[in-house]
Amino acid sequence: MAERDFIIVSGLSGSGKSTVLQALEDQGYYCVDNLPATLLVDFGAQLARRDASSMLAAVSIDVRNREFLAALPQALADLRERYALCPRILFLEADEGTLLRRFSETRRRHPLTDDLAAALGESLLTVLRREREMVQPLADVADKRLDTSQINTHQLRLRVQAWSLASRHYSGLVLLLQSFAFKKGLPLDSDFVFDLRALPNPHYDPELRALTGRDAPVRDFLEKSPEVARSFVSLRTFLQTWLAPFAQEHRNYVTVSLGCTGGQHRSV
């Protein structure tokens, strides 16, 4: 089976595009960061001249190239008509609070901001909103949109690797189980969400309150509860029943989210 895949990575600054390119590169993709959209057709021409049985490539195009939105539609049309290339578009995004935190932590300058001090002040929010408006047309036509607000770098790499076509054959379903706090909202990437707030809560035991579900005393407390045992059996039965159809459809990735009030005890 031939390996042919051409991915255009775009999205909001701070949403994880560099991580995505690194993940694709690890899978054997030839990656180009910040390729001017005006050069996309030339790049596609070079790919078309390569061995037709093997073509794995990815490029990142975003607002660092101010004219990319104007040039990209025609470039995509030329790739399809002249070289029979149909790139898949992966669009990364995150909520405003997450992006503000990431820019504050990394002290990186936003590409639409001319002054670093302004980028770290209130005006950064305005810049982020302007960027979101600029890239929205691309988000609307993306083959996949991925919100990275509540996932870490490792989880992002796994999602991208599952979505790519680097593997010659379907290698099976990748299952991610993650805990979360309902008070912080539902994880946007969830396929299944289970509410564990009906289970006994270690939070009300002063000796367990500061611990987490990774600590043995909390595990011992929960394992003594008949409700916890029944919920475990029910969840296991449900997943064993319904993950099989996903795998039969060659679904690459399924995310199961387990939630409790604070995301510290029961969901873990």
C-alpha positions as a printed Julia matrix, in Angstrom:
268×3 Matrix{Float64}:
   0.0    0.0     0.0
   1.48   3.37   -1.05
   2.26   5.99    1.52
   1.02   9.32    0.2
  -0.02  12.17    2.44
   0.34  15.94    2.16
  -0.73  17.91    5.25
  -1.07  21.67    5.67
  -0.8   22.62    9.34
  -2.3   25.95   10.31
  -4.16  27.58   13.17
  -3.72  30.03   16.0
  -0.34  31.08   17.32
   0.4   29.19   20.53
  -1.93  26.29   19.69
   0.88  23.76   19.12
   1.81  23.87   15.42
   5.51  23.31   16.13
   4.68  20.23   18.21
   2.55  18.89   15.36
   5.35  19.31   12.83
   7.78  17.55   15.15
   5.35  14.65   15.58
   4.92  14.33   11.83
   8.65  14.57   11.23
   9.16  11.69   13.67
   6.82   9.64   11.48
   8.88  10.24    8.38
   7.2   13.33    6.96
   9.28  15.95    5.19
   8.27  19.1     7.08
   8.61  22.79    6.25
   7.74  25.41    8.85
   6.28  28.8     7.87
   6.22  28.14    4.14
   4.98  31.22    2.21
   1.69  30.34    0.57
   3.04  31.76   -2.69
   5.62  28.93   -2.69
   3.12  26.19   -1.93
   2.56  25.35   -5.59
   6.3   25.13   -6.27
   6.67  22.86   -3.26
   3.83  20.69   -4.55
   5.51  20.48   -7.94
   8.65  19.13   -6.3
   6.6   16.54   -4.44
   4.82  15.47   -7.62
   8.16  14.74   -9.27
   9.18  12.34   -6.51
   8.52   8.6    -6.47
   4.74   8.32   -6.74
   4.69   5.37   -4.35
   5.99   7.38   -1.42
   5.16  10.96   -0.5
   4.84  12.12    3.09
   5.04  15.88    3.5
   3.71  18.58    5.8
   3.96  22.36    5.73
   3.02  24.99    8.3
   1.31  28.14    7.01
   0.0   30.8     9.39
  -0.17  34.53   10.11
   3.61  34.85   10.26
   3.14  35.21    6.51
   0.62  38.07    6.37
  -0.52  37.36    2.81
  -1.14  33.66    3.31
  -4.94  33.92    3.44
  -5.14  35.75    0.15
  -2.78  33.39   -1.68
  -3.81  30.04   -0.17
  -7.13  29.39   -1.99
  -5.55  29.79   -5.43
  -2.53  27.76   -4.39
  -4.76  24.88   -3.25
  -6.7   25.03   -6.52
  -3.47  24.9    -8.53
  -2.24  21.89   -6.56
  -5.42  19.98   -7.34
  -5.67  20.95  -11.01
  -2.01  20.9   -12.09
  -0.51  18.18   -9.91
  -3.49  16.13   -8.68
  -2.45  16.85   -5.1
  -5.16  17.18   -2.47
  -3.58  18.4     0.77
  -5.39  17.74    4.02
  -5.7   20.77    6.27
  -5.16  20.37   10.02
  -6.29  23.44   11.95
  -5.17  23.92   15.56
  -6.96  26.2    18.01
  -7.28  26.88   21.73
  -9.41  29.08   23.95
  -8.32  32.63   24.79
  -7.41  31.87   28.39
  -5.1   29.03   27.36
  -3.39  31.1    24.67
  -2.86  34.02   27.05
  -1.33  31.69   29.61
   0.97  30.06   27.08
   2.29  33.36   25.77
   2.82  34.56   29.32
   4.7   31.39   30.3
   6.92  31.25   27.22
   7.39  35.03   26.91
   7.16  34.56   23.16
   6.1   37.45   20.97
   2.89  37.06   19.02
   3.6   37.38   15.28
   0.93  40.07   14.92
   2.45  42.17   17.7
   5.22  44.62   16.91
   6.27  45.24   20.51
   7.09  42.56   23.09
   5.85  44.62   26.02
   2.5   45.1    24.31
   2.3   41.37   23.64
   2.47  40.69   27.38
  -0.15  43.29   28.28
  -3.89  43.62   27.76
  -3.47  44.26   24.04
  -2.48  40.63   23.52
  -6.13  39.63   23.88
  -7.07  42.01   21.07
  -4.29  40.57   18.92
  -5.47  37.02   19.54
  -9.01  37.92   18.54
  -7.8   39.62   15.36
  -5.79  36.54   14.45
  -8.8   34.28   15.05
 -10.84  36.39   12.63
  -8.06  36.26   10.02
  -7.74  32.47   10.05
 -11.43  31.63   10.43
 -11.93  31.06    6.67
  -9.23  28.4     6.78
 -10.75  26.81    9.88
 -14.07  26.54    8.06
 -12.57  24.38    5.28
 -10.17  22.33    7.43
 -10.29  18.55    7.2
  -9.71  18.35   10.94
  -9.94  20.95   13.7
  -8.14  20.15   16.92
  -8.61  22.14   20.13
  -5.45  21.9    22.25
  -6.75  23.82   25.28
  -6.92  20.86   27.63
  -4.3   18.47   26.24
  -0.59  18.36   26.88
   2.22  18.04   24.35
   2.35  14.25   24.59
  -1.38  13.91   24.01
  -1.21  16.28   21.04
   1.55  14.22   19.45
  -0.51  11.04   19.87
  -3.56  12.61   18.26
  -1.58  13.86   15.29
   0.19  10.54   14.8
  -3.16   8.74   14.86
  -4.59  11.12   12.24
  -1.61  10.93    9.88
  -1.34   8.3     7.18
   2.24   7.32    7.82
   1.46   3.71    8.69
   1.08   1.36    5.73
  -1.63  -0.59    7.49
  -4.12   0.11   10.23
  -2.26  -0.69   13.44
  -5.21  -0.68   15.81
  -7.16   1.66   18.01
  -5.35   4.05   20.33
  -7.36   4.5    23.53
  -6.78   7.48   25.82
  -8.37   7.61   29.27
  -8.16  10.98   30.98
  -9.48  12.44   34.22
 -10.94  15.91   34.45
 -12.77  18.31   36.77
 -16.37  19.21   35.95
 -15.82  22.59   37.57
 -13.33  23.39   34.78
 -15.61  22.21   31.99
 -15.77  19.2    29.69
 -12.65  18.22   27.69
 -13.43  19.22   24.12
 -11.74  16.19   22.58
 -13.89  13.62   24.45
 -15.57  10.78   22.58
 -17.12   9.34   25.76
 -17.71  11.21   29.03
 -18.51   9.44   32.3
 -19.67  11.28   35.4
 -18.17   9.81   38.59
 -19.57  12.41   41.0
 -22.05   9.89   42.4
 -19.21   7.89   43.96
 -18.03   8.43   47.57
 -15.87  11.56   47.72
 -12.5   11.37   49.57
 -12.5   15.18   49.67
 -14.65  15.09   52.8
 -12.09  13.0    54.7
  -9.53  15.45   56.17
  -6.77  12.85   55.94
  -7.41  12.26   52.22
  -8.3   15.76   51.05
  -4.74  16.76   50.1
  -4.05  13.45   48.33
  -4.95  12.38   44.8
  -6.24   9.23   43.16
  -2.62   8.18   42.62
  -2.1    7.82   46.37
  -2.67   4.42   47.97
  -4.92   5.7    50.83
  -7.33   7.21   48.3
  -7.33   4.04   46.2
  -7.95   1.94   49.32
 -10.82   4.22   50.34
 -12.49   3.92   46.95
 -11.89   0.19   46.49
 -13.84  -0.48   49.69
 -16.94   1.1    48.15
 -19.46  -1.23   46.42
 -20.5    1.69   44.21
 -16.95   2.04   42.88
 -16.75  -1.69   42.12
 -20.06  -1.61   40.24
 -19.08   1.48   38.27
 -15.78  -0.11   37.25
 -17.52  -3.23   35.96
 -20.11  -1.14   34.11
 -17.52   1.07   32.45
 -15.34  -1.88   31.46
 -18.34  -3.69   29.96
 -19.43  -0.61   28.05
 -15.97  -0.01   26.57
 -15.43  -3.65   25.68
 -18.76  -3.59   23.85
 -18.45  -0.33   21.96
 -14.74   0.01   21.21
 -14.89  -2.96   18.85
 -17.15  -1.17   16.31
 -14.76   1.82   16.33
 -11.84  -0.48   15.56
 -13.79  -2.23   12.79
 -14.22   1.16   11.12
 -10.45   1.74   11.4
 -10.97   4.56   13.85
  -7.5    5.57   15.01
  -8.22   7.34   18.27
 -10.87   7.27   21.0
 -10.76   9.48   24.09
 -12.61   8.45   27.24
 -12.99  11.21   29.85
 -13.75  10.41   33.48
 -14.93  13.36   35.51
 -15.48  14.27   39.14
 -15.95  17.62   40.88
 -12.32  18.64   41.31
 -10.54  16.11   39.12
  -8.31  15.06   41.99
  -9.69  11.88   43.55
 -12.46   9.83   41.98
 -11.8   10.48   38.29
  -8.09   9.71   38.7
